[in-house]
mmCIF file of C-alpha atoms in Angstrom:
data_model
loop_
_atom_site.group_PDB
_atom_site.id
_atom_site.type_symbol
_atom_site.label_atom_id
_atom_site.label_comp_id
_atom_site.label_asym_id
_atom_site.label_seq_id
_atom_site.Cartn_x
_atom_site.Cartn_y
_atom_site.Cartn_z
ATOM 1 C CA MET W 1 -107.435 66.077 -23.246
ATOM 2 C CA SER W 2 -105.231 68.639 -24.803
ATOM 3 C CA MET W 3 -101.511 68.978 -24.484
ATOM 4 C CA MET W 4 -98.968 67.796 -21.954
ATOM 5 C CA TYR W 5 -98.137 70.619 -19.603
ATOM 6 C CA MET W 6 -95.685 68.987 -17.202
ATOM 7 C CA GLN W 7 -94.522 65.529 -16.114
ATOM 8 C CA GLY W 8 -93.222 64.429 -12.758
ATOM 9 C CA SER W 9 -92.166 61.150 -11.208
ATOM 10 C CA PHE W 10 -95.727 60.163 -10.198
ATOM 11 C CA GLY W 11 -97.890 61.713 -12.862
ATOM 12 C CA GLU W 12 -98.439 64.196 -15.599
ATOM 13 C CA ILE W 13 -100.341 67.443 -15.774
ATOM 14 C CA LEU W 14 -102.396 68.082 -18.864
ATOM 15 C CA LYS W 15 -104.269 71.110 -20.052
ATOM 16 C CA ALA W 16 -107.844 70.243 -21.004
ATOM 17 C CA HIS W 17 -111.205 71.932 -21.425
ATOM 18 C CA TRP W 18 -114.275 71.241 -19.312
ATOM 19 C CA ARG W 19 -117.515 72.898 -20.351
ATOM 20 C CA GLY W 20 -115.499 75.396 -22.393
ATOM 21 C CA THR W 21 -113.209 76.312 -19.500
ATOM 22 C CA PRO W 22 -109.480 75.477 -19.474
ATOM 23 C CA VAL W 23 -108.590 73.129 -16.617
ATOM 24 C CA ALA W 24 -105.480 71.354 -15.360
ATOM 25 C CA VAL W 25 -105.708 67.573 -15.078
ATOM 26 C CA LYS W 26 -103.202 65.748 -12.900
ATOM 27 C CA ARG W 27 -103.138 62.116 -14.004
ATOM 28 C CA ILE W 28 -101.279 59.300 -12.241
ATOM 29 C CA LEU W 29 -98.905 57.474 -14.580
ATOM 30 C CA PRO W 30 -100.238 54.057 -15.674
ATOM 31 C CA SER W 31 -97.047 52.382 -14.437
ATOM 32 C CA LEU W 32 -97.848 53.592 -10.896
ATOM 33 C CA SER W 33 -101.604 53.042 -10.906
ATOM 34 C CA GLU W 34 -101.296 49.981 -8.636
ATOM 35 C CA ASP W 35 -98.718 51.468 -6.227
ATOM 36 C CA ARG W 36 -100.412 51.734 -2.817
ATOM 37 C CA MET W 37 -98.297 54.661 -1.626
ATOM 38 C CA VAL W 38 -98.948 56.649 -4.802
ATOM 39 C CA ILE W 39 -102.685 55.989 -4.517
ATOM 40 C CA GLN W 40 -102.636 56.941 -0.826
ATOM 41 C CA ASP W 41 -100.771 60.196 -1.574
ATOM 42 C CA PHE W 42 -103.198 60.972 -4.405
ATOM 43 C CA ARG W 43 -106.243 60.440 -2.186
ATOM 44 C CA HIS W 44 -104.654 62.571 0.543
ATOM 45 C CA GLU W 45 -104.107 65.403 -1.951
ATOM 46 C CA VAL W 46 -107.735 65.170 -3.106
ATOM 47 C CA ASN W 47 -109.007 65.214 0.495
ATOM 48 C CA LEU W 48 -106.855 68.247 1.269
ATOM 49 C CA LEU W 49 -107.863 70.231 -1.820
ATOM 50 C CA VAL W 50 -111.557 69.547 -1.183
ATOM 51 C CA LYS W 51 -111.233 71.446 2.120
ATOM 52 C CA LEU W 52 -109.171 74.409 0.891
ATOM 53 C CA ARG W 53 -110.665 77.636 -0.429
ATOM 54 C CA HIS W 54 -108.235 80.518 -0.845
ATOM 55 C CA PRO W 55 -107.506 82.968 -3.686
ATOM 56 C CA ASN W 56 -103.846 81.876 -3.740
ATOM 57 C CA ILE W 57 -104.577 78.140 -3.977
ATOM 58 C CA VAL W 58 -105.802 76.530 -7.189
ATOM 59 C CA GLN W 59 -109.513 75.795 -7.087
ATOM 60 C CA PHE W 60 -110.374 72.094 -6.855
ATOM 61 C CA LEU W 61 -112.987 71.157 -9.457
ATOM 62 C CA GLY W 62 -113.208 67.382 -9.221
ATOM 63 C CA ALA W 63 -111.445 64.035 -9.237
ATOM 64 C CA VAL W 64 -111.683 60.579 -10.740
ATOM 65 C CA THR W 65 -111.085 58.159 -7.870
ATOM 66 C CA ASP W 66 -113.169 55.117 -8.783
ATOM 67 C CA ARG W 67 -111.362 53.993 -11.955
ATOM 68 C CA LYS W 68 -108.001 54.239 -13.660
ATOM 69 C CA PRO W 69 -106.368 56.530 -14.490
ATOM 70 C CA LEU W 70 -106.787 58.448 -11.245
ATOM 71 C CA MET W 71 -107.163 62.141 -12.041
ATOM 72 C CA LEU W 72 -107.383 65.411 -10.153
ATOM 73 C CA ILE W 73 -108.982 68.400 -11.890
ATOM 74 C CA THR W 74 -108.255 71.995 -10.871
ATOM 75 C CA GLU W 75 -108.503 75.421 -12.389
ATOM 76 C CA TYR W 76 -105.840 76.082 -14.999
ATOM 77 C CA LEU W 77 -103.338 78.829 -14.232
ATOM 78 C CA ARG W 78 -101.566 80.072 -17.331
ATOM 79 C CA GLY W 79 -98.372 80.998 -15.495
ATOM 80 C CA GLY W 80 -97.846 77.599 -13.888
ATOM 81 C CA ASP W 81 -97.120 76.938 -10.244
ATOM 82 C CA LEU W 82 -94.601 78.513 -7.865
ATOM 83 C CA HIS W 83 -92.022 75.824 -8.627
ATOM 84 C CA GLN W 84 -92.219 76.558 -12.359
ATOM 85 C CA TYR W 85 -92.096 80.311 -11.698
ATOM 86 C CA LEU W 86 -88.890 79.943 -9.683
ATOM 87 C CA LYS W 87 -87.412 77.615 -12.283
ATOM 88 C CA ASP W 88 -88.114 80.154 -15.034
ATOM 89 C CA LYS W 89 -87.189 83.334 -13.140
ATOM 90 C CA GLY W 90 -84.383 82.132 -10.895
ATOM 91 C CA SER W 91 -84.033 83.854 -7.540
ATOM 92 C CA LEU W 92 -86.594 86.358 -6.311
ATOM 93 C CA SER W 93 -85.919 89.910 -5.270
ATOM 94 C CA PRO W 94 -86.400 90.440 -1.526
ATOM 95 C CA SER W 95 -89.574 92.483 -2.071
ATOM 96 C CA THR W 96 -91.101 89.809 -4.336
ATOM 97 C CA ALA W 97 -90.192 87.087 -1.816
ATOM 98 C CA ILE W 98 -91.891 89.091 0.948
ATOM 99 C CA ASN W 99 -94.987 89.644 -1.208
ATOM 100 C CA PHE W 100 -95.196 85.928 -2.047
ATOM 101 C CA SER W 101 -94.764 85.042 1.639
ATOM 102 C CA MET W 102 -97.522 87.433 2.675
ATOM 103 C CA ASP W 103 -99.843 85.991 0.005
ATOM 104 C CA ILE W 104 -99.167 82.438 1.177
ATOM 105 C CA ALA W 105 -99.605 83.202 4.896
#
């Protein structure tokens, strides 16, 4: 694994390389690896991402669900997610907000 990209209350997101391609790896924190609710939420996220295919949703590549640490692997987006974008840029102009909304719909 490469460098830490982001950390939240349940896990951390790392930038790594898989077969020469940059990927994002969401890894559950070791301190929460036995928490049933965290594991349930993680498995729900995996099951949801497996079913989704859309140009505006990160592409699911794989998951580690049979051993610790639990990990979710997706395509790596250099600009980060929408939350990070809003944190960095502040409020959106009305036209940008409309464009984002149309892309999400």
